[in-house]
Amino acid sequence: MTPPTRLPALLLALALALPLAAQDSRPISSEKENWPPERTITMLRSLVERGFVPQLVLAWSGPEGAGSLGFGELTNGEPVDENTVFEIGSTTKVFTSLLLTLAVEEKALALDRAIGDLIGEDLAMPERTAEITLEELASHRSGLPRLPGNLVARDESRPYEHYDARLLAEEIMTGEAVGARGDYLYSNYGAGLLGWLLGRAAGTSYGELLNEKILEPLAMTSTAFEPASSWAARTAPGHNGQVPVPFWKMNALAAAGDLVSTARDVQVLLGAAMAADPSTAIGRALLEMERTRGATDGAMKVGLGWHIVEDGDLRLVWHNGGTGGFSSFMGFDRASGRSLTILSSSNAPNITGAGLNAFSLGIPSGLDDLPTPAARDWKELPAYEGRYRLPASLVIELRLKGDHLGAQVAGQSWYTLYPSEEKDVFFLAIAGARIRFLRSDEGEIVGLDWSMQGQTSQATKLEDLPPFVKLSADRLRKLEGRYELGEGLIFDVRADAGHLGIKLADQPRLDAYPVSETDFVYRVV
């Protein structure tokens, strides 16, 4: 449980197939339909009807057959269905791990191959990093951090777009592991590095390898790194809550979460996994991915690219994904013959809980108690803008995002706040948090109460920051370097467009803005 003096983290940090039927129009109250559960369909339909999610689709296979349901409409008025294109985020990691196990089946690689052997002398790596194996990268047991240390988001709506091969090579040479090898530590950097290494070992690119080994053999015709122009009429736009946002481009880290796909295509992959035949190379590769390699912090187990829940007769193999404007879930239980894909065109609320809960009532969905968003005149929202200091000097910043209020905490992405029926009360659907603004006797907003997971923290509204000054790129580059604070604590300072990105030890890199030639201020602490 999170201590009461700390703000709980906002990041919730995811041809062999049975054929899909056309968009299913059966009434959800039918007692004959037991997969997916009626509670799941009702819950997901409600997310669209209540305005949380503009477009959502679920597709499934089970003992009674396969089908799909789409909720919402695209901007051209067409209904959402199994062929609607969504960004699928971290579920890309399943594809990446399958490429690895296929390479092992072909005797091109071994799971215990050290990454230093693959890179060779081209890039001088720290010894500890060089010893990390491909298996450890695919199972998040490498000790590498969640994100590369030299990632500075120049555009918060596209945080990975500029992260190219040059920056990846730099991180390979200078970055270090932050956790113990063998311990679970979810790493987008590790997954992105794995994909880059697989392409390098095959003498090609990750994208070309993906097409050759997975997409073409399985006839996954609507999966790619970005929507093709011919798919425009069936592509769902992304939303941060209710605010439209662009698709992400992850550049050198593409293998960690860059794919777009459809519910039909994802079900093709799940069908292949469920029907995996150990007498075939792809069957053995898929089964190898499911073998457990360790456990997460709790009862969850981890395979190669998969997370695994074992509870009685249930063995749920699953992954989820979340980007700036989308969330996704895919999973299957071979014993019951059930699979499920959910794709959403909003990053909040996160639909992972609904997917897990569909397979087991014992896993809470996290969506049952969400209040319905209320209408709110956007002209009232500027009064709530500002920076609010929570305990431990943590700062939450609230700013207008289009016609909505966005909240951002300590180097994390921003998320849409939904207004409730009650005056001065908003909620954050992705984290189940409730915010009540506090006013002085004169009616001025002076703070807020942040309630989450049964705990409440009070935040004081801060005065505005001094005006930022404009410094040249050359001036900012002169300030780059590593600065020792003492007791082995190192500040790593990188120049970015108009500001500095500063990272302390293994903490997130935070932006600092100039208020003079030599003075910089954080916005988030």
Coordinates of C-alpha atoms in Angstrom, one line a residue:
M1 CA 0.0 0.0 0.0
T2 CA 1.2 3.5 -0.8
P3 CA 2.2 5.5 2.3
P4 CA -0.3 8.3 3.0
T5 CA 2.5 10.9 2.5
R6 CA 3.1 9.9 -1.2
L7 CA 0.9 10.5 -4.2
P8 CA 0.0 7.0 -5.7
A9 CA 1.5 6.7 -9.1
L10 CA -0.6 7.6 -12.1
L11 CA 1.1 5.2 -14.5
L12 CA -0.5 1.7 -14.4
A13 CA 2.6 0.4 -15.0
L14 CA 0.5 -4.0 -21.4
A15 CA -4.0 -18.3 -40.5
L16 CA -4.2 -20.8 -37.6
A17 CA -6.8 -18.6 -35.9
L18 CA -10.5 -19.4 -35.6
P19 CA -12.4 -17.3 -38.2
L20 CA -14.2 -14.2 -36.9
A21 CA -17.8 -13.7 -37.6
A22 CA -19.1 -10.4 -38.9
Q23 CA -19.9 -7.7 -36.4
D24 CA -22.1 -9.5 -33.8
S25 CA -25.5 -8.0 -33.2
R26 CA -26.9 -10.5 -30.7
P27 CA -28.6 -8.9 -27.6
I28 CA -26.2 -8.7 -24.7
S29 CA -29.0 -10.0 -22.4
S30 CA -29.0 -13.4 -24.1
E31 CA -28.7 -16.1 -21.4
K32 CA -27.1 -18.5 -24.0
E33 CA -24.1 -16.3 -24.5
N34 CA -21.5 -16.9 -21.8
W35 CA -18.3 -15.7 -23.6
P36 CA -17.5 -13.0 -23.3
P37 CA -19.4 -12.5 -20.1
E38 CA -22.4 -10.2 -20.3
R39 CA -20.9 -8.0 -17.5
T40 CA -17.8 -7.4 -19.8
I41 CA -19.9 -6.4 -22.8
T42 CA -22.1 -4.1 -20.7
M43 CA -19.1 -2.5 -19.0
L44 CA -17.4 -1.8 -22.3
R45 CA -20.6 -0.5 -24.0
S46 CA -21.1 1.8 -21.1
L47 CA -17.6 3.4 -21.5
V48 CA -18.7 4.5 -25.0
E49 CA -22.2 5.5 -24.1
R50 CA -21.0 7.6 -21.1
G51 CA -18.4 9.5 -23.1
F52 CA -15.2 8.0 -21.7
V53 CA -14.2 6.3 -25.0
P54 CA -15.1 7.4 -28.5
Q55 CA -14.5 4.1 -30.2
L56 CA -14.1 0.5 -28.8
V57 CA -14.1 -3.0 -30.2
L58 CA -13.9 -6.4 -28.6
A59 CA -13.3 -9.7 -30.5
W60 CA -13.2 -13.2 -29.2
S61 CA -13.2 -16.9 -29.8
G62 CA -14.6 -19.5 -27.5
P63 CA -16.3 -22.9 -27.2
E64 CA -19.4 -21.5 -28.8
G65 CA -17.6 -19.8 -31.7
A66 CA -16.0 -16.5 -32.5
G67 CA -17.4 -13.0 -32.9
S68 CA -16.9 -9.3 -32.4
L69 CA -18.7 -6.2 -31.2
G70 CA -18.0 -2.6 -32.0
F71 CA -19.2 0.4 -30.1
G72 CA -19.1 4.0 -31.3
E73 CA -18.6 5.6 -34.8
L74 CA -15.6 6.8 -36.7
T75 CA -15.4 10.4 -37.7
N76 CA -16.8 9.5 -41.1
G77 CA -19.9 8.0 -39.5
E78 CA -18.9 4.4 -40.2
P79 CA -19.5 2.0 -37.3
V80 CA -16.6 0.5 -35.5
D81 CA -15.9 -3.2 -36.2
E82 CA -13.2 -5.8 -36.1
N83 CA -11.5 -4.2 -39.1
T84 CA -11.1 -0.7 -37.5
V85 CA -7.5 0.2 -37.0
F86 CA -6.2 1.1 -33.5
E87 CA -2.8 1.8 -32.1
I88 CA -2.0 -1.3 -29.9
G89 CA 1.0 0.0 -27.9
S90 CA 2.9 -2.5 -25.7
T91 CA 1.2 -5.6 -27.1
T92 CA 3.8 -5.1 -29.8
K93 CA 6.2 -6.7 -27.4
V94 CA 4.5 -10.1 -28.0
F95 CA 5.4 -9.8 -31.7
T96 CA 9.0 -9.0 -30.7
S97 CA 9.3 -12.0 -28.5
L98 CA 7.9 -14.2 -31.2
L99 CA 10.6 -13.0 -33.5
L100 CA 13.1 -14.0 -30.9
T101 CA 11.8 -17.5 -30.4
L102 CA 11.5 -18.0 -34.2
A103 CA 15.2 -17.1 -34.5
V104 CA 16.0 -19.6 -31.8
E105 CA 14.0 -22.3 -33.7
E106 CA 16.0 -21.5 -36.8
K107 CA 19.3 -21.8 -34.8
A108 CA 20.2 -18.3 -35.7
L109 CA 20.2 -17.2 -32.0
A110 CA 20.1 -18.7 -28.5
L111 CA 18.1 -17.4 -25.6
D112 CA 21.2 -17.2 -23.4
R113 CA 23.1 -15.2 -26.0
A114 CA 24.6 -12.1 -24.3
I115 CA 23.8 -8.9 -26.0
G116 CA 27.5 -7.8 -25.9
D117 CA 28.3 -10.7 -28.2
L118 CA 25.7 -9.5 -30.7
I119 CA 26.9 -5.9 -30.6
G120 CA 30.6 -6.8 -30.7
E121 CA 33.2 -4.1 -30.7
D122 CA 31.2 -1.6 -32.6
L123 CA 29.8 -0.1 -29.4
A124 CA 31.7 -0.3 -26.2
M125 CA 29.2 -1.3 -23.5
P126 CA 29.5 -1.4 -19.7
E127 CA 30.4 -5.0 -18.7
R128 CA 27.2 -5.4 -16.6
T129 CA 25.0 -4.5 -19.6
A130 CA 27.0 -6.6 -22.1
E131 CA 26.2 -9.7 -20.1
I132 CA 22.4 -9.3 -20.3
T133 CA 20.9 -12.1 -22.3
L134 CA 18.2 -12.0 -25.0
E135 CA 15.9 -14.0 -22.8
E136 CA 16.3 -11.5 -20.0
L137 CA 15.3 -8.6 -22.4
A138 CA 12.2 -10.5 -23.5
S139 CA 11.1 -11.3 -20.0
H140 CA 11.8 -7.9 -18.4
R141 CA 14.5 -9.4 -16.2
S142 CA 17.5 -7.5 -17.6
G143 CA 17.7 -4.8 -14.9
L144 CA 17.5 -2.1 -17.6
P145 CA 15.4 0.9 -16.7
R146 CA 11.8 1.5 -18.0
L147 CA 13.1 4.1 -20.4
P148 CA 16.5 4.9 -21.7
G149 CA 18.4 7.5 -19.6
N150 CA 19.0 9.8 -22.6
L151 CA 15.3 10.0 -23.6
V152 CA 14.2 13.6 -23.4
A153 CA 10.6 14.2 -24.6
R154 CA 10.7 17.2 -27.0
D155 CA 6.9 16.9 -27.6
E156 CA 4.8 15.4 -24.9
S157 CA 2.2 14.2 -27.4
R158 CA 5.0 12.3 -29.3
P159 CA 7.5 11.5 -26.5
Y160 CA 9.5 8.9 -28.5
E161 CA 9.5 10.3 -32.0
H162 CA 13.0 11.9 -32.0
Y163 CA 14.6 8.8 -30.3
D164 CA 16.7 7.6 -33.2
A165 CA 19.4 5.0 -33.7
R166 CA 22.1 7.5 -32.8
L167 CA 20.6 8.1 -29.3
L168 CA 20.0 4.4 -28.9
A169 CA 23.7 3.7 -29.7
E170 CA 24.7 6.4 -27.2
E171 CA 22.6 4.8 -24.5
I172 CA 24.0 1.3 -25.2
M173 CA 27.5 2.7 -24.6
T174 CA 26.8 4.9 -21.6
G175 CA 23.6 3.7 -19.9
E176 CA 23.6 1.2 -17.1
A177 CA 21.2 -1.3 -15.5
V178 CA 19.3 0.0 -12.5
G179 CA 17.9 -3.3 -11.2
A180 CA 19.3 -6.7 -10.5
R181 CA 19.5 -9.2 -13.4
G182 CA 16.9 -11.8 -12.9
D183 CA 14.5 -9.5 -11.1
Y184 CA 11.4 -8.4 -12.9
L185 CA 11.5 -4.7 -14.0
Y186 CA 9.3 -3.8 -16.9
S187 CA 11.4 -2.0 -19.5
N188 CA 10.3 -0.4 -22.8
Y189 CA 14.0 0.3 -23.3
G190 CA 14.8 -3.4 -23.0
A191 CA 12.1 -4.4 -25.5
G192 CA 13.0 -1.7 -28.0
L193 CA 16.7 -2.8 -27.7
L194 CA 15.7 -6.4 -28.3
G195 CA 13.9 -5.6 -31.5
W196 CA 16.9 -3.5 -32.7
L197 CA 19.3 -6.4 -31.9
L198 CA 17.1 -9.0 -33.7
G199 CA 17.1 -6.9 -36.9
R200 CA 20.9 -6.3 -36.5
A201 CA 21.5 -10.1 -36.1
A202 CA 19.4 -10.9 -39.2
G203 CA 21.1 -8.2 -41.3
T204 CA 17.9 -6.3 -41.8
S205 CA 15.5 -4.1 -39.9
Y206 CA 13.0 -5.0 -37.2
G207 CA 10.1 -4.0 -39.5
E208 CA 11.3 -6.1 -42.4
L209 CA 11.9 -9.0 -40.1
L210 CA 8.4 -8.6 -38.6
N211 CA 6.8 -8.7 -42.1
E212 CA 8.8 -11.7 -43.3
K213 CA 8.4 -13.9 -40.2
I214 CA 5.0 -13.0 -38.7
L215 CA 2.7 -10.7 -40.6
E216 CA 2.9 -12.3 -44.1
P217 CA 2.9 -15.9 -42.9
L218 CA -0.2 -15.3 -40.7
A219 CA -1.9 -13.1 -43.2
M220 CA -2.1 -10.2 -40.8
T221 CA -2.9 -7.6 -43.5
S222 CA -3.9 -4.7 -41.2
T223 CA -0.9 -4.6 -38.9
A224 CA 1.9 -2.1 -39.5
F225 CA 3.9 0.7 -37.8
E226 CA 1.5 3.3 -38.9
P227 CA -1.9 3.3 -40.7
A228 CA -1.6 3.0 -44.5
S229 CA -3.2 5.8 -46.4
S230 CA -5.7 3.3 -47.8
W231 CA -6.8 2.5 -44.2
A232 CA -7.8 6.1 -43.4
A233 CA -11.6 5.5 -43.6
R234 CA -11.4 2.7 -41.0
T235 CA -8.8 4.2 -38.6
A236 CA -9.8 5.4 -35.1
P237 CA -8.3 8.6 -33.9
G238 CA -6.5 8.6 -30.6
H239 CA -7.7 10.4 -27.5
N240 CA -6.1 11.3 -24.1
G241 CA -9.4 10.9 -22.2
Q242 CA -11.6 13.1 -24.4
V243 CA -8.9 15.2 -26.1
P244 CA -7.7 14.2 -29.6
V245 CA -4.0 13.3 -29.7
P246 CA -1.7 12.0 -32.5
F247 CA -0.5 8.5 -33.0
W248 CA 2.9 7.8 -31.5
K249 CA 6.1 7.0 -33.4
M250 CA 8.7 5.2 -31.4
N251 CA 11.5 5.3 -33.9
A252 CA 14.5 3.3 -32.6
L253 CA 12.3 1.8 -29.8
A254 CA 9.6 0.6 -32.3
A255 CA 9.7 -3.0 -31.0
A256 CA 8.4 -1.8 -27.6
G257 CA 5.1 -0.5 -28.8
D258 CA 4.8 1.0 -32.3
L259 CA 2.3 -1.2 -34.0
V260 CA -1.2 -0.4 -35.2
S261 CA -3.6 -3.3 -35.8
T262 CA -7.2 -4.5 -35.8
A263 CA -9.1 -6.7 -33.5
R264 CA -9.3 -9.3 -36.4
D265 CA -5.5 -9.3 -36.8
V266 CA -4.8 -9.6 -33.1
Q267 CA -7.3 -12.5 -32.9
V268 CA -5.3 -14.2 -35.7
L269 CA -2.2 -14.1 -33.5
L270 CA -4.1 -15.3 -30.4
G271 CA -5.6 -18.1 -32.5
A272 CA -2.1 -19.1 -33.6
A273 CA -0.9 -19.2 -30.0
M274 CA -3.9 -21.2 -28.8
A275 CA -3.5 -23.8 -31.7
A276 CA 0.3 -24.0 -31.3
D277 CA 1.5 -27.3 -32.7
P278 CA 4.8 -28.5 -31.2
S279 CA 5.5 -30.4 -34.4
T280 CA 5.9 -27.1 -36.3
A281 CA 8.6 -24.4 -35.9
I282 CA 6.1 -21.6 -35.3
G283 CA 4.2 -23.8 -32.8
R284 CA 7.3 -24.5 -30.8
A285 CA 8.2 -20.8 -30.9
L286 CA 4.8 -19.8 -29.6
L287 CA 4.9 -22.4 -26.8
E288 CA 8.3 -21.4 -25.8
M289 CA 7.0 -17.9 -25.2
E290 CA 4.5 -19.2 -22.6
R291 CA 7.1 -21.0 -20.4
T292 CA 7.4 -19.0 -17.2
R293 CA 10.7 -17.3 -16.5
G294 CA 9.9 -15.7 -13.2
A295 CA 7.4 -13.6 -11.4
T296 CA 6.5 -9.9 -11.1
D297 CA 6.1 -8.2 -7.7
G298 CA 3.0 -10.2 -6.9
A299 CA 1.5 -13.5 -8.0
M300 CA 1.8 -12.6 -11.7
K301 CA 4.3 -14.7 -13.7
V302 CA 6.2 -13.6 -16.8
G303 CA 7.1 -15.5 -20.0
L304 CA 8.7 -14.1 -23.1
G305 CA 6.6 -11.2 -24.1
W306 CA 3.6 -12.5 -22.1
H307 CA 2.3 -12.1 -18.6
I308 CA 0.7 -15.1 -17.0
V309 CA -2.0 -15.5 -14.4
E310 CA -2.5 -19.0 -12.9
D311 CA -5.5 -19.5 -10.6
G312 CA -7.0 -23.0 -10.3
D313 CA -7.9 -24.2 -13.8
L314 CA -7.3 -20.8 -15.3
R315 CA -4.0 -20.1 -17.0
L316 CA -4.4 -16.7 -18.6
V317 CA -1.7 -15.6 -21.0
W318 CA -2.0 -11.9 -21.7
H319 CA -0.5 -8.5 -22.5
N320 CA -1.9 -5.0 -22.6
G321 CA -0.9 -1.7 -24.2
G322 CA -1.3 2.0 -23.6
T323 CA -0.1 5.0 -25.6
G324 CA -1.0 8.6 -25.5
G325 CA -4.3 8.0 -27.1
F326 CA -5.1 4.3 -27.1
S327 CA -5.3 1.3 -24.8
S328 CA -5.5 -2.4 -25.6
F329 CA -5.8 -5.9 -24.1
M330 CA -5.3 -9.4 -25.5
G331 CA -5.3 -12.7 -23.8
F332 CA -6.2 -16.4 -24.0
D333 CA -6.8 -19.4 -21.8
R334 CA -6.0 -22.6 -23.8
A335 CA -7.8 -25.0 -21.4
S336 CA -11.1 -23.3 -21.8
G337 CA -10.5 -22.4 -25.5
R338 CA -11.2 -18.7 -24.9
S339 CA -9.5 -15.7 -26.3
L340 CA -10.3 -12.0 -26.1
T341 CA -9.1 -8.7 -27.7
I342 CA -10.2 -5.3 -26.6
L343 CA -9.1 -2.1 -28.4
S344 CA -10.0 1.4 -27.3
S345 CA -9.3 4.8 -28.9
S346 CA -8.7 6.4 -25.5
N347 CA -5.9 6.0 -22.9
A348 CA -8.4 6.4 -20.1
P349 CA -10.0 4.6 -18.6
N350 CA -7.6 1.7 -19.1
I351 CA -9.4 -1.4 -20.3
T352 CA -6.9 -3.9 -19.0
G353 CA -9.0 -4.6 -15.9
A354 CA -12.0 -5.3 -18.0
G355 CA -10.0 -7.9 -20.0
L356 CA -8.6 -9.6 -16.9
N357 CA -12.0 -9.6 -15.2
A358 CA -13.6 -11.2 -18.2
F359 CA -11.5 -14.3 -17.5
S360 CA -11.8 -14.3 -13.8
L361 CA -14.3 -12.5 -11.5
G362 CA -11.5 -12.5 -8.8
I363 CA -9.6 -9.9 -10.7
P364 CA -11.3 -6.4 -10.3
S365 CA -12.0 -4.5 -13.4
G366 CA -11.4 -1.0 -11.8
L367 CA -14.3 0.3 -14.0
D368 CA -17.3 -0.5 -11.9
D369 CA -17.5 2.7 -9.8
L370 CA -16.6 5.3 -12.4
P371 CA -19.0 8.2 -12.2
T372 CA -20.5 9.5 -15.4
P373 CA -18.7 12.6 -16.7
A374 CA -20.7 15.8 -16.3
A375 CA -21.0 18.7 -18.8
R376 CA -18.9 21.6 -17.8
D377 CA -18.5 25.0 -19.5
W378 CA -14.8 25.1 -20.6
K379 CA -14.8 28.8 -19.8
E380 CA -14.8 27.8 -16.1
L381 CA -11.7 25.7 -16.4
P382 CA -8.9 28.3 -16.4
A383 CA -9.7 29.1 -12.7
Y384 CA -8.4 25.6 -11.9
E385 CA -5.1 25.9 -13.8
G386 CA -1.9 26.0 -11.8
R387 CA 0.7 24.1 -9.9
Y388 CA -0.3 22.3 -6.7
R389 CA 2.3 21.0 -4.2
L390 CA 1.5 17.6 -2.6
P391 CA 3.5 16.0 0.3
A392 CA 7.1 15.1 -0.4
S393 CA 7.3 18.3 -2.6
L394 CA 5.6 16.5 -5.5
V395 CA 3.8 18.9 -7.8
I396 CA 0.7 18.2 -9.9
E397 CA 0.3 20.7 -12.8
L398 CA -3.2 21.4 -14.2
R399 CA -3.5 23.0 -17.6
L400 CA -6.2 23.4 -20.3
K401 CA -6.0 20.8 -23.0
G402 CA -8.5 21.9 -25.6
D403 CA -11.8 22.1 -23.9
H404 CA -10.7 19.9 -21.0
L405 CA -8.4 20.0 -18.0
G406 CA -5.2 18.0 -18.1
A407 CA -3.2 16.8 -15.1
Q408 CA 0.5 16.0 -15.1
V409 CA 2.6 14.7 -12.3
A410 CA 6.4 14.5 -11.9
G411 CA 7.7 13.7 -15.4
Q412 CA 4.7 11.5 -16.3
S413 CA 2.4 11.9 -19.2
W414 CA -0.6 14.2 -18.8
Y415 CA -4.1 12.8 -18.4
T416 CA -7.6 14.2 -18.9
L417 CA -9.6 15.1 -15.9
Y418 CA -13.3 14.4 -16.1
P419 CA -15.7 16.8 -14.4
S420 CA -18.3 15.3 -12.0
E421 CA -21.8 16.6 -11.2
E422 CA -20.5 18.2 -8.0
K423 CA -19.0 21.7 -8.3
D424 CA -15.2 21.8 -8.0
V425 CA -14.9 18.0 -8.2
F426 CA -13.1 16.1 -11.0
F427 CA -11.9 12.6 -11.4
L428 CA -9.1 10.8 -13.2
A429 CA -10.5 7.7 -14.8
I430 CA -7.2 6.0 -15.5
A431 CA -6.2 5.9 -11.9
G432 CA -9.5 6.0 -10.0
A433 CA -8.5 9.3 -8.4
R434 CA -10.9 12.0 -7.2
I435 CA -9.9 15.7 -7.0
R436 CA -11.8 18.3 -4.9
F437 CA -10.6 21.9 -5.3
L438 CA -10.5 23.9 -2.1
R439 CA -11.5 27.6 -2.0
S440 CA -10.9 30.4 0.4
D441 CA -13.6 32.4 2.1
E442 CA -13.4 34.8 -0.9
G443 CA -14.0 32.0 -3.3
E444 CA -10.4 31.8 -4.7
I445 CA -9.0 28.4 -5.4
V446 CA -6.2 27.8 -2.9
G447 CA -5.6 24.0 -3.0
L448 CA -7.1 20.6 -3.6
D449 CA -7.7 17.2 -2.0
W450 CA -6.4 14.2 -4.0
S451 CA -8.2 11.0 -3.0
M452 CA -7.1 7.6 -4.3
Q453 CA -7.2 4.0 -3.0
G454 CA -8.8 5.2 0.2
Q455 CA -6.2 7.8 1.0
T456 CA -6.4 11.6 0.7
S457 CA -3.5 14.0 0.2
Q458 CA -3.9 17.7 0.4
A459 CA -2.1 20.0 -2.0
T460 CA -1.5 23.8 -1.7
K461 CA -1.7 26.0 -4.8
L462 CA 1.7 27.5 -5.7
E463 CA 2.4 30.9 -7.0
D464 CA 3.2 31.2 -10.7
L465 CA 6.7 30.5 -11.8
P466 CA 9.0 33.3 -12.9
P467 CA 8.8 34.0 -16.6
F468 CA 11.0 31.7 -18.6
V469 CA 13.8 33.2 -20.7
K470 CA 14.9 32.1 -24.1
L471 CA 18.4 30.6 -24.3
S472 CA 20.2 29.5 -27.5
A473 CA 20.8 25.9 -28.2
D474 CA 24.6 26.5 -28.0
R475 CA 24.2 28.0 -24.5
L476 CA 22.1 25.0 -23.3
R477 CA 24.6 22.5 -24.8
K478 CA 27.4 24.1 -22.7
L479 CA 25.5 23.1 -19.6
E480 CA 25.3 19.5 -20.5
G481 CA 27.2 17.0 -18.4
R482 CA 27.2 14.9 -15.3
Y483 CA 27.2 16.7 -11.9
E484 CA 27.9 15.0 -8.6
L485 CA 25.6 16.0 -5.8
G486 CA 27.4 13.9 -3.2
E487 CA 27.1 10.4 -1.7
G488 CA 27.3 9.0 -5.2
L489 CA 24.2 10.8 -6.5
I490 CA 24.7 12.0 -10.1
F491 CA 22.7 14.6 -12.0
D492 CA 22.8 13.8 -15.8
V493 CA 21.9 17.0 -17.7
R494 CA 20.9 17.0 -21.4
A495 CA 20.0 20.0 -23.6
D496 CA 16.7 20.0 -25.3
A497 CA 14.6 22.5 -27.3
G498 CA 14.5 25.6 -25.0
H499 CA 15.2 23.8 -21.7
L500 CA 17.2 21.1 -20.0
G501 CA 16.3 17.5 -19.2
I502 CA 17.7 16.4 -15.9
K503 CA 17.9 12.9 -14.5
L504 CA 18.9 12.0 -10.9
A505 CA 20.1 8.4 -10.5
D506 CA 17.4 6.0 -11.7
Q507 CA 14.5 8.6 -11.4
P508 CA 12.6 9.9 -14.4
R509 CA 14.2 12.6 -16.4
L510 CA 12.5 15.9 -15.7
D511 CA 12.4 19.1 -17.6
A512 CA 13.9 22.3 -16.2
Y513 CA 13.3 25.7 -17.7
P514 CA 15.6 28.8 -17.7
V515 CA 14.6 31.9 -15.7
S516 CA 18.0 33.4 -16.2
E517 CA 21.4 32.5 -17.9
T518 CA 22.2 30.2 -15.0
D519 CA 19.0 29.6 -13.1
F520 CA 16.6 26.8 -14.0
V521 CA 13.3 25.7 -12.4
Y522 CA 11.4 22.5 -12.4
R523 CA 7.7 22.6 -13.0
V524 CA 6.9 19.3 -11.4
V525 CA 8.9 19.3 -8.1

